[in-house]
Tab-separated table of C-alpha atoms in Angstrom:
chain	number	residue	atom	x	y	z
X	1	UNK	CA	15.242	143.286	71.645
X	2	UNK	CA	16.221	145.548	68.754
X	3	UNK	CA	15.300	143.968	65.415
X	4	UNK	CA	18.139	144.566	62.989
X	5	UNK	CA	18.133	143.753	59.264
X	6	UNK	CA	20.889	142.613	56.940
X	7	UNK	CA	20.680	142.907	53.173
X	8	UNK	CA	22.991	140.897	50.936
X	9	UNK	CA	24.030	144.005	48.979
X	10	UNK	CA	25.649	145.807	51.910
X	11	UNK	CA	28.628	143.541	52.720
X	12	UNK	CA	27.070	142.578	56.040
X	13	UNK	CA	26.460	146.177	57.123
X	14	UNK	CA	23.362	146.242	59.263
X	15	UNK	CA	20.242	148.377	59.103
X	16	UNK	CA	17.062	149.210	60.988
X	17	UNK	CA	13.927	149.203	58.861
X	18	UNK	CA	10.187	149.698	58.711
X	19	UNK	CA	7.508	148.369	56.401
X	20	UNK	CA	7.666	150.024	52.975
X	21	UNK	CA	4.922	152.425	51.852
X	22	UNK	CA	3.024	152.061	55.164
X	23	UNK	CA	5.599	154.381	56.740
X	24	UNK	CA	6.428	156.431	53.643
X	25	UNK	CA	4.239	159.558	53.499
X	26	UNK	CA	6.756	161.095	51.111
X	27	UNK	CA	6.069	158.336	48.599
X	28	UNK	CA	2.796	159.934	47.490
X	29	UNK	CA	1.915	162.775	45.182
X	30	UNK	CA	-0.676	165.368	46.190
X	31	UNK	CA	-3.398	163.267	44.528
X	32	UNK	CA	-2.471	160.169	46.535
X	33	UNK	CA	-0.721	158.297	43.726
X	34	UNK	CA	2.780	156.972	44.242
X	35	UNK	CA	5.698	159.016	42.944
X	36	UNK	CA	7.562	157.312	40.116
X	37	UNK	CA	10.501	156.171	42.257
X	38	UNK	CA	8.192	154.481	44.760
X	39	UNK	CA	5.791	152.899	42.282
X	40	UNK	CA	8.451	150.290	41.536
X	41	UNK	CA	9.714	149.956	45.125
X	42	UNK	CA	11.983	146.911	45.558
X	43	UNK	CA	10.870	146.574	49.194
X	44	UNK	CA	7.373	145.515	48.108
X	45	UNK	CA	8.559	142.512	46.092
X	46	UNK	CA	10.751	139.427	46.401
X	47	UNK	CA	11.773	138.392	49.906
X	48	UNK	CA	10.157	141.499	51.351
X	49	UNK	CA	6.687	139.981	50.949
X	50	UNK	CA	7.418	137.003	53.217
X	51	UNK	CA	5.995	137.146	56.728
X	52	UNK	CA	9.328	136.429	58.395
X	53	UNK	CA	10.836	139.446	56.605
X	54	UNK	CA	7.864	141.713	57.246
X	55	UNK	CA	7.555	140.791	60.932
X	56	UNK	CA	10.594	142.692	62.291
X	57	UNK	CA	9.681	145.764	60.265
X	58	UNK	CA	6.166	145.720	61.683
X	59	UNK	CA	7.533	145.187	65.204
X	60	UNK	CA	9.940	148.095	64.786
X	61	UNK	CA	7.027	150.430	64.173
X	62	UNK	CA	5.888	149.780	67.732
X	63	UNK	CA	9.263	149.160	69.329
X	64	UNK	CA	10.815	152.586	68.663
X	65	UNK	CA	8.194	154.149	70.920
X	66	UNK	CA	9.655	152.493	74.036
X	67	UNK	CA	11.413	154.803	76.494
X	68	UNK	CA	14.468	152.529	76.426
X	69	UNK	CA	14.740	152.310	72.649
X	70	UNK	CA	17.538	154.864	72.197
X	71	UNK	CA	19.663	153.273	74.924
X	72	UNK	CA	19.074	149.841	73.415
X	73	UNK	CA	20.016	151.053	69.927
X	74	UNK	CA	23.245	152.620	71.201
X	75	UNK	CA	24.212	149.323	72.860
X	76	UNK	CA	23.280	147.396	69.722
X	77	UNK	CA	25.639	149.518	67.622
X	78	UNK	CA	28.661	149.214	69.921
X	79	UNK	CA	30.594	147.084	67.398
X	80	UNK	CA	29.300	148.658	64.170
X	81	UNK	CA	31.374	151.064	62.115
X	82	UNK	CA	28.850	151.648	59.304
X	83	UNK	CA	25.067	151.568	59.607
X	84	UNK	CA	22.185	152.119	57.221
X	85	UNK	CA	18.875	153.426	58.402
X	86	UNK	CA	15.782	152.244	56.561
X	87	UNK	CA	16.509	149.866	53.717
X	88	UNK	CA	12.706	149.984	53.636
X	89	UNK	CA	10.274	152.492	55.122
X	90	UNK	CA	10.974	156.078	56.186
X	91	UNK	CA	11.037	158.436	59.185
X	92	UNK	CA	7.276	158.825	59.194
X	93	UNK	CA	7.017	160.481	62.641
X	94	UNK	CA	8.940	163.476	64.021
X	95	UNK	CA	9.382	161.721	67.384
X	96	UNK	CA	11.060	158.807	65.595
X	97	UNK	CA	13.348	161.203	63.708
X	98	UNK	CA	14.341	162.851	66.985
X	99	UNK	CA	15.181	159.470	68.507
X	100	UNK	CA	17.252	158.478	65.484
X	101	UNK	CA	19.096	161.783	65.813
X	102	UNK	CA	19.906	160.977	69.438
X	103	UNK	CA	21.236	157.556	68.433
X	104	UNK	CA	23.450	159.225	65.830
X	105	UNK	CA	24.727	161.756	68.371
X	106	UNK	CA	25.545	159.040	70.897
X	107	UNK	CA	27.356	156.747	68.425
X	108	UNK	CA	30.135	158.925	66.961
X	109	UNK	CA	32.157	155.795	66.084
X	110	UNK	CA	29.455	154.775	63.567
X	111	UNK	CA	29.083	156.236	60.085
X	112	UNK	CA	25.331	156.548	59.524
X	113	UNK	CA	23.608	156.683	56.136
X	114	UNK	CA	19.960	157.733	56.002
X	115	UNK	CA	17.991	157.962	52.737
X	116	UNK	CA	14.679	159.794	53.161
X	117	UNK	CA	11.870	161.738	51.502
X	118	UNK	CA	10.707	163.393	54.724
X	119	UNK	CA	12.403	166.661	53.721
X	120	UNK	CA	9.196	167.355	51.825
X	121	UNK	CA	7.440	168.108	55.109
X	122	UNK	CA	8.415	171.343	56.927
X	123	UNK	CA	8.042	169.861	60.412
X	124	UNK	CA	10.915	167.430	59.716
X	125	UNK	CA	13.423	169.924	58.373
X	126	UNK	CA	14.878	171.077	61.702
X	127	UNK	CA	15.729	167.579	62.897
X	128	UNK	CA	17.107	166.623	59.485
X	129	UNK	CA	19.361	169.694	59.579
X	130	UNK	CA	20.662	168.573	62.978
X	131	UNK	CA	21.446	165.145	61.554
X	132	UNK	CA	23.225	166.647	58.562
X	133	UNK	CA	25.397	168.788	60.847
X	134	UNK	CA	26.943	165.670	62.411
X	135	UNK	CA	30.308	164.558	61.003
X	136	UNK	CA	29.324	160.870	61.203
X	137	UNK	CA	26.032	161.176	59.308
X	138	UNK	CA	25.117	161.301	55.619
X	139	UNK	CA	21.460	162.101	54.976
X	140	UNK	CA	20.486	161.651	51.335
X	141	UNK	CA	17.236	163.245	50.194
X	142	UNK	CA	15.827	160.943	47.525
X	143	UNK	CA	14.592	162.303	44.214
X	144	UNK	CA	11.170	161.080	43.071
X	145	UNK	CA	12.418	160.726	39.500
X	146	UNK	CA	13.292	157.518	37.663
X	147	UNK	CA	14.807	159.500	34.782
X	148	UNK	CA	17.817	160.898	36.621
X	149	UNK	CA	16.207	164.259	37.354
X	150	UNK	CA	17.146	165.889	40.649
X	151	UNK	CA	17.457	169.292	42.272
X	152	UNK	CA	21.072	170.310	42.724
X	153	UNK	CA	21.871	171.105	46.332
X	154	UNK	CA	18.815	169.219	47.587
X	155	UNK	CA	18.739	165.619	46.429
X	156	UNK	CA	21.495	163.174	47.330
X	157	UNK	CA	20.251	160.210	45.314
X	158	UNK	CA	18.286	159.529	42.148
X	159	UNK	CA	17.180	156.550	40.062
X	160	UNK	CA	18.225	156.311	36.411
X	161	UNK	CA	16.837	153.917	33.769
X	162	UNK	CA	20.259	152.407	33.008
X	163	UNK	CA	23.910	152.925	33.880
X	164	UNK	CA	24.242	154.833	30.592
X	165	UNK	CA	21.777	157.479	31.800
X	166	UNK	CA	23.783	158.881	34.717
X	167	UNK	CA	23.757	162.703	34.615
X	168	UNK	CA	27.054	164.577	34.372
X	169	UNK	CA	28.700	165.142	37.730
X	170	UNK	CA	26.721	162.380	39.453
X	171	UNK	CA	28.375	159.255	40.864
X	172	UNK	CA	26.920	155.932	39.798
X	173	UNK	CA	26.359	153.144	42.285
X	174	UNK	CA	28.800	150.439	41.218
X	175	UNK	CA	27.030	147.546	42.917
X	176	UNK	CA	25.330	146.559	39.697
X	177	UNK	CA	28.678	145.934	38.056
X	178	UNK	CA	29.683	143.720	41.005
X	179	UNK	CA	26.812	141.270	41.081
X	180	UNK	CA	24.615	143.570	43.120
X	181	UNK	CA	26.918	144.040	46.129
X	182	UNK	CA	28.763	147.053	47.522
X	183	UNK	CA	32.068	145.198	47.410
X	184	UNK	CA	33.758	147.567	49.839
X	185	UNK	CA	32.367	150.754	48.300
X	186	UNK	CA	31.103	153.219	50.907
X	187	UNK	CA	30.120	156.100	48.627
X	188	UNK	CA	26.589	156.248	50.063
X	189	UNK	CA	28.097	157.150	53.466
X	190	UNK	CA	30.636	159.551	51.971
X	191	UNK	CA	29.804	163.209	52.533
X	192	UNK	CA	32.128	164.221	49.673
X	193	UNK	CA	29.860	162.394	47.175
X	194	UNK	CA	26.929	164.798	46.730
X	195	UNK	CA	24.642	162.742	44.459
X	196	UNK	CA	24.531	159.024	43.700
X	197	UNK	CA	22.562	157.493	40.815
X	198	UNK	CA	21.104	154.028	41.201
X	199	UNK	CA	20.318	152.174	37.965
X	200	UNK	CA	16.760	150.831	38.046
X	201	UNK	CA	16.589	147.149	38.967
X	202	UNK	CA	13.966	144.514	39.627
X	203	UNK	CA	11.016	143.352	37.542
X	204	UNK	CA	8.574	145.776	39.120
X	205	UNK	CA	10.773	148.797	38.464
X	206	UNK	CA	11.534	147.558	34.955
X	207	UNK	CA	7.806	147.619	34.234
X	208	UNK	CA	7.474	151.129	35.633
X	209	UNK	CA	10.452	152.266	33.553
X	210	UNK	CA	8.962	150.782	30.368
X	211	UNK	CA	5.701	152.653	30.972
X	212	UNK	CA	6.920	155.984	32.334
X	213	UNK	CA	10.129	156.541	30.390
X	214	UNK	CA	8.774	155.313	27.079
X	215	UNK	CA	5.687	157.506	27.398
């Protein structure tokens, strides 16, 4: 059985997820320390630490390797119109990325949103390019910054300290002005929105912001 997640922010839109950091090779600098954006990761706090929340993410790490997984995912998405990949974790294995690509190709009625840092690794770039060529897919390469810094033409999302720190020409996620919910907004899936800024939130990220930004 496919283990699907639902987060309260996304208006009931479903997602498929993995355990944070354990499946996030792009979360680390060359010296092994976490990049700024991942050092305050929301998916390592709150409800994410409970066993019943962690269990499906741990199971998914094994489950995707089944021969039938792609077929099962396609059937699971038969009634979905929007889908988010990885509200925690990342495409840590090329074989997983290739399977996700096949799911995307076989579900043209679904708008897929995939945030990732795997673009950092050359062996992933071909499959990510194939995903990005699909009309029903928005792949957003995440910036490692928590100060709103990003590379134009590369990154599709970035964290900013506050809503007042959004760089010019970047769209701000409006969920934080709506009690933390999308409220019908689908900008993250929208290919015409090149970069989205997410104001930092959560106690862990607030601590990182106070240390890194104030330094």
